[in-house]
Amino acid sequence: MSEKRKVHLDDHEMPKFWYNIVADMPNKPYPVLHPATGKPVGPADLAPLFPMQIIQQEVSSERQIEIPKEVRDILKMWRPSPLYRATHLEKLLDTPAHIYYKYEGVSPAGSHKPNTAVAQAFYNKIEGVKRIATETGAGQWGSALSFAGSLFGLEIKVYMVRVSYDQKPYRKFMIQTWGGNVVPSPSPDTAAGRAMLAKDPDCPGSLGLAISEAVEDAVSRDDTKYSLGSVLNHVCLHQTVIGQEALIQMEKFGEMPDVVIGCHGGGSNFAGISFPFVGKKIKEGMKVRCVAIEPESCPTLTKGPFEFDYGDTAHMAPIVKMYTLGASFMPPAIHAGGLRYHGASPLVSQLLREGFIEAKSVPQIACFDAAVKFARTEGIIPAPESSHAILGAIQEAMDAKAKGEKRVILFNLSGHGHFDLASYEKYFAGKLTDYAMPKEDIDAALKDLPKVSV
Amino acid sequence: MSEKRKVHLDDHEMPKFWYNIVADMPNKPYPVLHPATGKPVGPADLAPLFPMQIIQQEVSSERQIEIPKEVRDILKMWRPSPLYRATHLEKLLDTPAHIYYKYEGVSPAGSHKPNTAVAQAFYNKIEGVKRIATETGAGQWGSALSFAGSLFGLEIKVYMVRVSYDQKPYRKFMIQTWGGNVVPSPSPDTAAGRAMLAKDPDCPGSLGLAISEAVEDAVSRDDTKYSLGSVLNHVCLHQTVIGQEALIQMEKFGEMPDVVIGCHGGGSNFAGISFPFVGKKIKEGMKVRCVAIEPESCPTLTKGPFEFDYGDTAHMAPIVKMYTLGASFMPPAIHAGGLRYHGASPLVSQLLREGFIEAKSVPQIACFDAAVKFARTEGIIPAPESSHAILGAIQEAMDAKAKGEKRVILFNLSGHGHFDLASYEKYFAGKLTDYAMPKEDIDAALKDLPKVSV
């Protein structure tokens, strides 16, 4: 019990550079394609959506990209984030494994999302943008960008997937407290939203659709750009502060992970914790497995094909090569709202395709079982998204126990569950169900893959 | 902007002793009296309520009391807590003052309460207690004790003031996630609760009444003891880890506070941040003002007399000498639920009476104004209770600005407001009102002071 519990780093130990894994990937990423033409886009095509420095980061193959001082000064409000050894959980599991977790719930919005929100708000601000439109699933991203917007004096418009808007009023109030403007998606504020409402007034929404609304909002206004909280290369890039800090912290604990685990929705949280380790695996032959854990109800990495697909429902966002369930895929309203995206980060997808990382899907109820075990030992009530990583870590620890192996496990606890307690109540009341996506539903949603010319 | 933002301490810098201010007070505290006889109680009278080691701490005048290793091992899950300099808020206020805050919201339950909950659960556990009954106002204390109970395998029964039970469902789910059993107070589970329900079925409850229920529960069962989250000496004692850490952290920042601020409900949060400073003021002549901030709607320290009074509505808890609004005082249902107690810590009361600390009352809406300013600059959405301390700090900073003085201000940010966002929504909707307790209401509630023989 008196083993070291945690390692905090000093302000000056926060990374000064983001780590760009593209520099170390043996094969270059596929190009990004225009949704109308199916042909590779250039910076000018992306300019209505993103500030130029973000576009440059999106296509960069520089290994190290400097984090601007203004961004670092804000990240220091909560970074470096702590890394804990889960001694109480280990004891409960009676496992020879050592379980560590990096905790991103210490950020103002309670998740890893502000790491990129601050950077994106900054680049928009210095290029004179006044307003950013975005989408949010569980509300983590919308609140993170509202927080960042409030610091830089930017107006933030959030299209929030309706099922979460209704289930998570507190996230909505949080967005408002930071001065953001939030509407349920589908909304009457955009053509994409109005079209969906005409077809289905009770549509619960999806991330794909909310993206369409936010993109439409951004391209239709001169003062507005768009911002995405996951999937894209620059977002994964900004999250690598997590894994870089974890490397230093694990060194201070005196051991390195055999396995690194992150939950997977769009991919940025998984990229954040794992890419610095994957880089060491590629370059230095570090012996480490990196495992992305996704929900069985939205099994993009484990059941989708690796194809070019639209990023959004209305085909306004760029086409990228990724594992996908099809842009028209409407996931069931499970509670891990942040993991309901039909696609996946192109970088994560390619690394999976090329065998540098692994993926696994898990059922919902087992995730809540794991979350409650964690809350009652380690004290932190996790976000349902993060509980997927906890379950992944527990499964590794039990496997190590069965095999009598010492195994060092590191996972990213991407956020706390303070706004998800209604889901916990449903879990305790036995009202949650598991749902594995049937193959025929996935096949059906994949009929509309875009025609591309690359 | 690149001034130092925060100081984290290492695990080994966490205090190994609690600081007992009684050792340094020029006058000894008044005795605790039996509610039935009005005469001083001995340890045997308190034994049905508390384990013996807690009783010894309650009456101890030892300066240093060792924190058991088992307690320290758990506190290390989140302690030492960080201390921040509020550089972004300072910039907004354009003040020459330096504003620092100690942040207790990093604990599992999101407030300072687990500091004592863990210690109390431990002492109960080692004396063979199976079950603890307690009350909670805003839910901070009930969730903290449920967390501690889950770690030690103790059953926790929480009587939660009904107005908070209804307004804060998430706190309730949090208690349940940690395995606690929570009922609204007044409840049909106790004679005190049933009597109140018979008189007023819609009674919103009060801390005084919830204490009666929990005390009755504890004394009527052999396997159960009682636990209080504030007011008493041992609770203030356990919170002194806050101020002790802050002293080290301020040293590392290279300056000492001119003024130390905490919000005040029962007194333990204020005691926690201030007593180590008050001790230095008494012993070493440290030049520091310590200011307790309370709501105008429950102005115990600023408008109550310093008298012997009952700790609870039904006169089952001990009588103590304190500032009080009268045990039958039913505070209006303002949102800072944790500050609605009729009395105050006897130690805080005596220190105020003898001029070592100051007290000030503030209106609710100004507290929310301050909270939103803070959230939009420092990123953390504070609990409404903590916002009283923020307002206190802002007022000091503006006073320093008006006088052109440099002033070093330290306040305790006792918790986050993740479960209070419905109150923020009311604030933004203009639905909150200020309410200063009229003198005649206070006088009326003071008619029933106990007859005592000391």
PDB file of N, CA and C in Angstrom, chain A residues 1-2 4-6 8 11 69 73-74 76-77 79-80 84 88 108 147 150-151 167 170 173-174 176-179 372 375-379 381 416 418-422 424-425 428, chain B residues 1-2 5-6 8 11 69 73-74 76-80 84 88 108 147 150-151 167 170 173-174 176-179 372 375-379 381 416 418-422 424-425 428:
ATOM      1  N   MET A   1       0.816  -1.216   0.000  1.00  0.00           N
ATOM      2  CA  MET A   1       0.000   0.000   0.000  1.00  0.00           C
ATOM      3  C   MET A   1       0.850   1.268   0.000  1.00  0.00           C
ATOM      4  N   SER A   2       2.111   1.159   0.460  1.00  0.00           N
ATOM      5  CA  SER A   2       2.832   2.427   0.463  1.00  0.00           C
ATOM      6  C   SER A   2       3.728   2.554  -0.764  1.00  0.00           C
ATOM      7  N   LYS A   4       4.576   3.880  -4.442  1.00  0.00           N
ATOM      8  CA  LYS A   4       4.344   5.194  -5.051  1.00  0.00           C
ATOM      9  C   LYS A   4       2.978   5.180  -5.745  1.00  0.00           C
ATOM     10  N   ARG A   5       2.178   6.203  -5.498  1.00  0.00           N
ATOM     11  CA  ARG A   5       0.840   6.271  -6.069  1.00  0.00           C
ATOM     12  C   ARG A   5       0.786   7.098  -7.347  1.00  0.00           C
ATOM     13  N   LYS A   6       1.602   8.160  -7.396  1.00  0.00           N
ATOM     14  CA  LYS A   6       1.423   9.061  -8.537  1.00  0.00           C
ATOM     15  C   LYS A   6       2.696   9.827  -8.844  1.00  0.00           C
ATOM     16  N   HIS A   8       3.522  13.550 -10.442  1.00  0.00           N
ATOM     17  CA  HIS A   8       3.194  14.856 -11.021  1.00  0.00           C
ATOM     18  C   HIS A   8       4.461  15.409 -11.649  1.00  0.00           C
ATOM     19  N   ASP A  11       5.631  22.300 -14.166  1.00  0.00           N
ATOM     20  CA  ASP A  11       5.237  23.085 -15.337  1.00  0.00           C
ATOM     21  C   ASP A  11       6.261  22.953 -16.469  1.00  0.00           C
ATOM     22  N   LYS A  69       3.775  29.351 -27.330  1.00  0.00           N
ATOM     23  CA  LYS A  69       3.871  29.713 -25.921  1.00  0.00           C
ATOM     24  C   LYS A  69       2.495  30.063 -25.328  1.00  0.00           C
ATOM     25  N   ASP A  73       0.937  28.248 -22.137  1.00  0.00           N
ATOM     26  CA  ASP A  73       0.566  28.979 -20.921  1.00  0.00           C
ATOM     27  C   ASP A  73      -0.833  28.596 -20.449  1.00  0.00           C
ATOM     28  N   ILE A  74      -1.705  28.290 -21.382  1.00  0.00           N
ATOM     29  CA  ILE A  74      -3.057  27.873 -20.974  1.00  0.00           C
ATOM     30  C   ILE A  74      -3.072  26.397 -20.569  1.00  0.00           C
ATOM     31  N   LYS A  76      -0.936  24.824 -19.173  1.00  0.00           N
ATOM     32  CA  LYS A  76      -0.348  24.720 -17.828  1.00  0.00           C
ATOM     33  C   LYS A  76      -1.369  24.918 -16.718  1.00  0.00           C
ATOM     34  N   MET A  77      -2.564  25.395 -17.069  1.00  0.00           N
ATOM     35  CA  MET A  77      -3.606  25.500 -16.047  1.00  0.00           C
ATOM     36  C   MET A  77      -3.857  24.133 -15.424  1.00  0.00           C
ATOM     37  N   ARG A  79      -2.051  21.029 -16.991  1.00  0.00           N
ATOM     38  CA  ARG A  79      -1.000  20.099 -17.426  1.00  0.00           C
ATOM     39  C   ARG A  79       0.311  20.444 -16.734  1.00  0.00           C
ATOM     40  N   PRO A  80       1.276  19.542 -16.669  1.00  0.00           N
ATOM     41  CA  PRO A  80       1.150  18.125 -16.989  1.00  0.00           C
ATOM     42  C   PRO A  80       0.074  17.473 -16.102  1.00  0.00           C
ATOM     43  N   TYR A  84      -1.100   7.956 -12.348  1.00  0.00           N
ATOM     44  CA  TYR A  84      -1.286   7.200 -11.109  1.00  0.00           C
ATOM     45  C   TYR A  84      -0.983   5.728 -11.305  1.00  0.00           C
ATOM     46  N   HIS A  88      -4.985   0.349  -5.570  1.00  0.00           N
ATOM     47  CA  HIS A  88      -6.198  -0.188  -4.939  1.00  0.00           C
ATOM     48  C   HIS A  88      -6.925  -1.153  -5.882  1.00  0.00           C
ATOM     49  N   PRO A 108     -10.226  21.564 -17.194  1.00  0.00           N
ATOM     50  CA  PRO A 108     -11.473  22.280 -16.865  1.00  0.00           C
ATOM     51  C   PRO A 108     -12.727  21.574 -17.377  1.00  0.00           C
ATOM     52  N   PHE A 147     -14.878  26.434 -23.475  1.00  0.00           N
ATOM     53  CA  PHE A 147     -13.866  26.879 -22.505  1.00  0.00           C
ATOM     54  C   PHE A 147     -12.736  27.629 -23.226  1.00  0.00           C
ATOM     55  N   SER A 150     -13.818  30.946 -24.600  1.00  0.00           N
ATOM     56  CA  SER A 150     -13.994  32.001 -23.596  1.00  0.00           C
ATOM     57  C   SER A 150     -12.651  32.645 -23.259  1.00  0.00           C
ATOM     58  N   LEU A 151     -11.566  31.863 -23.317  1.00  0.00           N
ATOM     59  CA  LEU A 151     -10.253  32.432 -23.007  1.00  0.00           C
ATOM     60  C   LEU A 151      -9.741  33.348 -24.112  1.00  0.00           C
ATOM     61  N   GLN A 167     -30.151  13.919 -22.782  1.00  0.00           N
ATOM     62  CA  GLN A 167     -29.720  13.089 -21.647  1.00  0.00           C
ATOM     63  C   GLN A 167     -28.752  13.816 -20.714  1.00  0.00           C
ATOM     64  N   TYR A 170     -26.531  18.886 -17.949  1.00  0.00           N
ATOM     65  CA  TYR A 170     -25.455  19.582 -17.245  1.00  0.00           C
ATOM     66  C   TYR A 170     -24.333  19.987 -18.200  1.00  0.00           C
ATOM     67  N   PHE A 173     -25.392  23.176 -19.736  1.00  0.00           N
ATOM     68  CA  PHE A 173     -25.224  24.333 -18.850  1.00  0.00           C
ATOM     69  C   PHE A 173     -23.742  24.712 -18.741  1.00  0.00           C
ATOM     70  N   MET A 174     -22.890  23.694 -18.797  1.00  0.00           N
ATOM     71  CA  MET A 174     -21.444  23.936 -18.717  1.00  0.00           C
ATOM     72  C   MET A 174     -20.995  24.757 -19.935  1.00  0.00           C
ATOM     73  N   GLN A 176     -22.834  26.716 -21.622  1.00  0.00           N
ATOM     74  CA  GLN A 176     -23.383  28.062 -21.442  1.00  0.00           C
ATOM     75  C   GLN A 176     -22.582  28.863 -20.411  1.00  0.00           C
ATOM     76  N   THR A 177     -22.134  28.195 -19.362  1.00  0.00           N
ATOM     77  CA  THR A 177     -21.344  28.889 -18.340  1.00  0.00           C
ATOM     78  C   THR A 177     -20.068  29.467 -18.947  1.00  0.00           C
ATOM     79  N   TRP A 178     -19.499  28.766 -19.905  1.00  0.00           N
ATOM     80  CA  TRP A 178     -18.316  29.290 -20.600  1.00  0.00           C
ATOM     81  C   TRP A 178     -18.702  30.180 -21.784  1.00  0.00           C
ATOM     82  N   GLY A 179     -19.976  30.498 -21.909  1.00  0.00           N
ATOM     83  CA  GLY A 179     -20.388  31.468 -22.922  1.00  0.00           C
ATOM     84  C   GLY A 179     -20.685  30.889 -24.289  1.00  0.00           C
ATOM     85  N   VAL A 372     -17.484   0.735 -12.176  1.00  0.00           N
ATOM     86  CA  VAL A 372     -17.880   0.747 -10.763  1.00  0.00           C
ATOM     87  C   VAL A 372     -16.773   0.136  -9.900  1.00  0.00           C
ATOM     88  N   ALA A 375     -14.323   2.916  -9.617  1.00  0.00           N
ATOM     89  CA  ALA A 375     -14.785   4.002  -8.736  1.00  0.00           C
ATOM     90  C   ALA A 375     -14.667   3.601  -7.268  1.00  0.00           C
ATOM     91  N   ARG A 376     -14.947   2.333  -6.979  1.00  0.00           N
ATOM     92  CA  ARG A 376     -14.960   1.910  -5.581  1.00  0.00           C
ATOM     93  C   ARG A 376     -13.566   1.568  -5.051  1.00  0.00           C
ATOM     94  N   THR A 377     -12.590   1.545  -5.915  1.00  0.00           N
ATOM     95  CA  THR A 377     -11.221   1.309  -5.444  1.00  0.00           C
ATOM     96  C   THR A 377     -10.349   2.547  -5.657  1.00  0.00           C
ATOM     97  N   GLU A 378     -10.373   3.078  -6.850  1.00  0.00           N
ATOM     98  CA  GLU A 378      -9.497   4.208  -7.173  1.00  0.00           C
ATOM     99  C   GLU A 378     -10.140   5.560  -6.912  1.00  0.00           C
ATOM    100  N   GLY A 379     -11.448   5.543  -6.635  1.00  0.00           N
ATOM    101  CA  GLY A 379     -12.114   6.768  -6.204  1.00  0.00           C
ATOM    102  C   GLY A 379     -12.686   7.623  -7.318  1.00  0.00           C
ATOM    103  N   ILE A 381     -14.875   8.408 -10.542  1.00  0.00           N
ATOM    104  CA  ILE A 381     -15.992   7.894 -11.327  1.00  0.00           C
ATOM    105  C   ILE A 381     -15.714   8.241 -12.784  1.00  0.00           C
ATOM    106  N   HIS A 416     -13.642  12.206 -16.474  1.00  0.00           N
ATOM    107  CA  HIS A 416     -14.497  11.766 -15.373  1.00  0.00           C
ATOM    108  C   HIS A 416     -15.950  11.667 -15.832  1.00  0.00           C
ATOM    109  N   HIS A 418     -18.732  12.807 -14.225  1.00  0.00           N
ATOM    110  CA  HIS A 418     -19.628  13.623 -13.402  1.00  0.00           C
ATOM    111  C   HIS A 418     -20.911  14.016 -14.118  1.00  0.00           C
ATOM    112  N   PHE A 419     -20.871  13.991 -15.442  1.00  0.00           N
ATOM    113  CA  PHE A 419     -22.074  14.377 -16.179  1.00  0.00           C
ATOM    114  C   PHE A 419     -22.758  13.160 -16.779  1.00  0.00           C
ATOM    115  N   ASP A 420     -22.342  12.006 -16.343  1.00  0.00           N
ATOM    116  CA  ASP A 420     -22.863  10.752 -16.881  1.00  0.00           C
ATOM    117  C   ASP A 420     -23.514   9.918 -15.795  1.00  0.00           C
ATOM    118  N   LEU A 421     -23.809  10.546 -14.661  1.00  0.00           N
ATOM    119  CA  LEU A 421     -24.300   9.743 -13.536  1.00  0.00           C
ATOM    120  C   LEU A 421     -25.694   9.195 -13.786  1.00  0.00           C
ATOM    121  N   ALA A 422     -26.444   9.830 -14.692  1.00  0.00           N
ATOM    122  CA  ALA A 422     -27.754   9.267 -15.034  1.00  0.00           C
ATOM    123  C   ALA A 422     -27.568   7.902 -15.708  1.00  0.00           C
ATOM    124  N   TYR A 424     -25.121   5.826 -14.977  1.00  0.00           N
ATOM    125  CA  TYR A 424     -24.816   4.919 -13.859  1.00  0.00           C
ATOM    126  C   TYR A 424     -26.102   4.497 -13.158  1.00  0.00           C
ATOM    127  N   GLU A 425     -27.012   5.460 -13.006  1.00  0.00           N
ATOM    128  CA  GLU A 425     -28.273   5.108 -12.346  1.00  0.00           C
ATOM    129  C   GLU A 425     -28.986   4.023 -13.160  1.00  0.00           C
ATOM    130  N   PHE A 428     -27.329   0.677 -12.561  1.00  0.00           N
ATOM    131  CA  PHE A 428     -27.699   0.080 -11.267  1.00  0.00           C
ATOM    132  C   PHE A 428     -29.135  -0.434 -11.279  1.00  0.00           C
TER     133      PHE A 428
ATOM    134  N   MET B   1       2.346  36.424 -18.380  1.00  0.00           N
ATOM    135  CA  MET B   1       1.638  35.155 -18.574  1.00  0.00           C
ATOM    136  C   MET B   1       2.520  33.942 -18.298  1.00  0.00           C
ATOM    137  N   SER B   2       3.854  34.089 -18.368  1.00  0.00           N
ATOM    138  CA  SER B   2       4.607  32.868 -18.129  1.00  0.00           C
ATOM    139  C   SER B   2       5.116  32.802 -16.689  1.00  0.00           C
ATOM    140  N   ARG B   5       2.444  29.044 -12.621  1.00  0.00           N
ATOM    141  CA  ARG B   5       1.004  28.876 -12.470  1.00  0.00           C
ATOM    142  C   ARG B   5       0.623  28.022 -11.268  1.00  0.00           C
ATOM    143  N   LYS B   6       1.432  27.021 -10.976  1.00  0.00           N
ATOM    144  CA  LYS B   6       0.992  26.102  -9.918  1.00  0.00           C
ATOM    145  C   LYS B   6       2.174  25.439  -9.244  1.00  0.00           C
ATOM    146  N   HIS B   8       2.761  21.775  -7.426  1.00  0.00           N
ATOM    147  CA  HIS B   8       2.374  20.442  -6.964  1.00  0.00           C
ATOM    148  C   HIS B   8       3.425  19.973  -5.976  1.00  0.00           C
ATOM    149  N   ASP B  11       4.269  13.147  -3.160  1.00  0.00           N
ATOM    150  CA  ASP B  11       3.605  12.316  -2.144  1.00  0.00           C
ATOM    151  C   ASP B  11       4.226  12.511  -0.755  1.00  0.00           C
ATOM    152  N   LYS B  69      -0.948   5.833   8.926  1.00  0.00           N
ATOM    153  CA  LYS B  69      -0.406   5.488   7.618  1.00  0.00           C
ATOM    154  C   LYS B  69      -1.514   5.054   6.651  1.00  0.00           C
ATOM    155  N   ASP B  73      -2.146   6.798   3.101  1.00  0.00           N
ATOM    156  CA  ASP B  73      -2.082   6.046   1.837  1.00  0.00           C
ATOM    157  C   ASP B  73      -3.300   6.328   0.959  1.00  0.00           C
ATOM    158  N   ILE B  74      -4.441   6.550   1.576  1.00  0.00           N
ATOM    159  CA  ILE B  74      -5.628   6.873   0.780  1.00  0.00           C
ATOM    160  C   ILE B  74      -5.638   8.355   0.374  1.00  0.00           C
ATOM    161  N   LYS B  76      -3.293  10.084  -0.336  1.00  0.00           N
ATOM    162  CA  LYS B  76      -2.338  10.253  -1.442  1.00  0.00           C
ATOM    163  C   LYS B  76      -2.947   9.999  -2.815  1.00  0.00           C
ATOM    164  N   MET B  77      -4.162   9.426  -2.831  1.00  0.00           N
ATOM    165  CA  MET B  77      -4.834   9.271  -4.118  1.00  0.00           C
ATOM    166  C   MET B  77      -4.990  10.627  -4.804  1.00  0.00           C
ATOM    167  N   TRP B  78      -5.185  11.668  -4.033  1.00  0.00           N
ATOM    168  CA  TRP B  78      -5.315  13.007  -4.648  1.00  0.00           C
ATOM    169  C   TRP B  78      -4.477  14.091  -3.963  1.00  0.00           C
ATOM    170  N   ARG B  79      -3.952  13.819  -2.787  1.00  0.00           N
ATOM    171  CA  ARG B  79      -3.145  14.798  -2.067  1.00  0.00           C
ATOM    172  C   ARG B  79      -1.665  14.569  -2.331  1.00  0.00           C
ATOM    173  N   PRO B  80      -0.815  15.545  -2.115  1.00  0.00           N
ATOM    174  CA  PRO B  80      -1.136  16.951  -1.870  1.00  0.00           C
ATOM    175  C   PRO B  80      -1.932  17.532  -3.039  1.00  0.00           C
ATOM    176  N   TYR B  84      -2.621  26.972  -7.077  1.00  0.00           N
ATOM    177  CA  TYR B  84      -2.476  27.730  -8.317  1.00  0.00           C
ATOM    178  C   TYR B  84      -2.366  29.222  -8.057  1.00  0.00           C
ATOM    179  N   HIS B  88      -4.817  34.355 -14.816  1.00  0.00           N
ATOM    180  CA  HIS B  88      -5.827  34.804 -15.781  1.00  0.00           C
ATOM    181  C   HIS B  88      -6.881  35.700 -15.114  1.00  0.00           C
ATOM    182  N   PRO B 108     -11.766  12.673  -5.061  1.00  0.00           N
ATOM    183  CA  PRO B 108     -12.791  11.877  -5.741  1.00  0.00           C
ATOM    184  C   PRO B 108     -14.196  12.480  -5.635  1.00  0.00           C
ATOM    185  N   PHE B 147     -17.696   7.393  -0.398  1.00  0.00           N
ATOM    186  CA  PHE B 147     -16.410   7.040  -1.015  1.00  0.00           C
ATOM    187  C   PHE B 147     -15.499   6.375   0.022  1.00  0.00           C
ATOM    188  N   SER B 150     -16.710   2.975   1.044  1.00  0.00           N
ATOM    189  CA  SER B 150     -16.494   1.920   0.043  1.00  0.00           C
ATOM    190  C   SER B 150     -15.068   1.378   0.134  1.00  0.00           C
ATOM    191  N   LEU B 151     -14.119   2.230   0.508  1.00  0.00           N
ATOM    192  CA  LEU B 151     -12.724   1.771   0.615  1.00  0.00           C
ATOM    193  C   LEU B 151     -12.506   0.889   1.839  1.00  0.00           C
ATOM    194  N   GLN B 167     -32.926  18.768  -5.840  1.00  0.00           N
ATOM    195  CA  GLN B 167     -32.228  19.644  -6.804  1.00  0.00           C
ATOM    196  C   GLN B 167     -30.986  19.001  -7.396  1.00  0.00           C
ATOM    197  N   TYR B 170     -27.686  14.124  -9.274  1.00  0.00           N
ATOM    198  CA  TYR B 170     -26.393  13.518  -9.615  1.00  0.00           C
ATOM    199  C   TYR B 170     -25.580  13.176  -8.373  1.00  0.00           C
ATOM    200  N   PHE B 173     -26.811   9.907  -7.177  1.00  0.00           N
ATOM    201  CA  PHE B 173     -26.292   8.775  -7.963  1.00  0.00           C
ATOM    202  C   PHE B 173     -24.826   8.512  -7.616  1.00  0.00           C
ATOM    203  N   MET B 174     -24.110   9.585  -7.318  1.00  0.00           N
ATOM    204  CA  MET B 174     -22.698   9.453  -6.954  1.00  0.00           C
ATOM    205  C   MET B 174     -22.576   8.666  -5.644  1.00  0.00           C
ATOM    206  N   GLN B 176     -24.687   6.554  -4.570  1.00  0.00           N
ATOM    207  CA  GLN B 176     -25.059   5.174  -4.885  1.00  0.00           C
ATOM    208  C   GLN B 176     -23.929   4.449  -5.616  1.00  0.00           C
ATOM    209  N   THR B 177     -23.237   5.160  -6.502  1.00  0.00           N
ATOM    210  CA  THR B 177     -22.127   4.533  -7.228  1.00  0.00           C
ATOM    211  C   THR B 177     -21.052   4.053  -6.259  1.00  0.00           C
ATOM    212  N   TRP B 178     -20.858   4.780  -5.161  1.00  0.00           N
ATOM    213  CA  TRP B 178     -19.898   4.344  -4.143  1.00  0.00           C
ATOM    214  C   TRP B 178     -20.549   3.410  -3.118  1.00  0.00           C
ATOM    215  N   GLY B 179     -21.778   2.988  -3.387  1.00  0.00           N
ATOM    216  CA  GLY B 179     -22.410   1.978  -2.540  1.00  0.00           C
ATOM    217  C   GLY B 179     -23.150   2.518  -1.330  1.00  0.00           C
ATOM    218  N   VAL B 372     -18.672  32.965 -12.268  1.00  0.00           N
ATOM    219  CA  VAL B 372     -18.618  32.937 -13.736  1.00  0.00           C
ATOM    220  C   VAL B 372     -17.353  33.642 -14.232  1.00  0.00           C
ATOM    221  N   ALA B 375     -14.727  31.042 -13.719  1.00  0.00           N
ATOM    222  CA  ALA B 375     -14.813  29.935 -14.681  1.00  0.00           C
ATOM    223  C   ALA B 375     -14.295  30.356 -16.049  1.00  0.00           C
ATOM    224  N   ARG B 376     -14.575  31.605 -16.427  1.00  0.00           N
ATOM    225  CA  ARG B 376     -14.208  32.059 -17.771  1.00  0.00           C
ATOM    226  C   ARG B 376     -12.747  32.503 -17.861  1.00  0.00           C
ATOM    227  N   THR B 377     -12.063  32.596 -16.729  1.00  0.00           N
ATOM    228  CA  THR B 377     -10.640  32.937 -16.775  1.00  0.00           C
ATOM    229  C   THR B 377      -9.787  31.765 -16.303  1.00  0.00           C
ATOM    230  N   GLU B 378     -10.127  31.215 -15.156  1.00  0.00           N
ATOM    231  CA  GLU B 378      -9.305  30.150 -14.579  1.00  0.00           C
ATOM    232  C   GLU B 378      -9.759  28.756 -15.018  1.00  0.00           C
ATOM    233  N   GLY B 379     -10.911  28.662 -15.677  1.00  0.00           N
ATOM    234  CA  GLY B 379     -11.330  27.401 -16.276  1.00  0.00           C
ATOM    235  C   GLY B 379     -12.151  26.499 -15.372  1.00  0.00           C
ATOM    236  N   ILE B 381     -15.141  25.516 -12.946  1.00  0.00           N
ATOM    237  CA  ILE B 381     -16.477  25.943 -12.535  1.00  0.00           C
ATOM    238  C   ILE B 381     -16.624  25.597 -11.056  1.00  0.00           C
ATOM    239  N   HIS B 416     -15.481  21.761  -6.880  1.00  0.00           N
ATOM    240  CA  HIS B 416     -15.995  22.156  -8.187  1.00  0.00           C
ATOM    241  C   HIS B 416     -17.525  22.134  -8.186  1.00  0.00           C
ATOM    242  N   HIS B 418     -19.586  20.820 -10.546  1.00  0.00           N
ATOM    243  CA  HIS B 418     -20.127  19.939 -11.594  1.00  0.00           C
ATOM    244  C   HIS B 418     -21.536  19.449 -11.291  1.00  0.00           C
ATOM    245  N   PHE B 419     -21.911  19.456 -10.030  1.00  0.00           N
ATOM    246  CA  PHE B 419     -23.249  18.974  -9.676  1.00  0.00           C
ATOM    247  C   PHE B 419     -24.160  20.140  -9.326  1.00  0.00           C
ATOM    248  N   ASP B 420     -23.711  21.323  -9.638  1.00  0.00           N
ATOM    249  CA  ASP B 420     -24.464  22.529  -9.295  1.00  0.00           C
ATOM    250  C   ASP B 420     -24.821  23.326 -10.533  1.00  0.00           C
ATOM    251  N   LEU B 421     -24.735  22.697 -11.702  1.00  0.00           N
ATOM    252  CA  LEU B 421     -24.921  23.474 -12.930  1.00  0.00           C
ATOM    253  C   LEU B 421     -26.365  23.914 -13.118  1.00  0.00           C
ATOM    254  N   ALA B 422     -27.295  23.214 -12.468  1.00  0.00           N
ATOM    255  CA  ALA B 422     -28.683  23.671 -12.540  1.00  0.00           C
ATOM    256  C   ALA B 422     -28.814  25.037 -11.855  1.00  0.00           C
ATOM    257  N   TYR B 424     -26.395  27.292 -11.841  1.00  0.00           N
ATOM    258  CA  TYR B 424     -25.845  28.227 -12.820  1.00  0.00           C
ATOM    259  C   TYR B 424     -26.890  28.564 -13.877  1.00  0.00           C
ATOM    260  N   GLU B 425     -27.635  27.545 -14.295  1.00  0.00           N
ATOM    261  CA  GLU B 425     -28.666  27.811 -15.306  1.00  0.00           C
ATOM    262  C   GLU B 425     -29.680  28.824 -14.761  1.00  0.00           C
ATOM    263  N   PHE B 428     -28.153  32.291 -14.863  1.00  0.00           N
ATOM    264  CA  PHE B 428     -28.163  32.886 -16.213  1.00  0.00           C
ATOM    265  C   PHE B 428     -29.574  33.286 -16.643  1.00  0.00           C
TER     266      PHE B 428
END
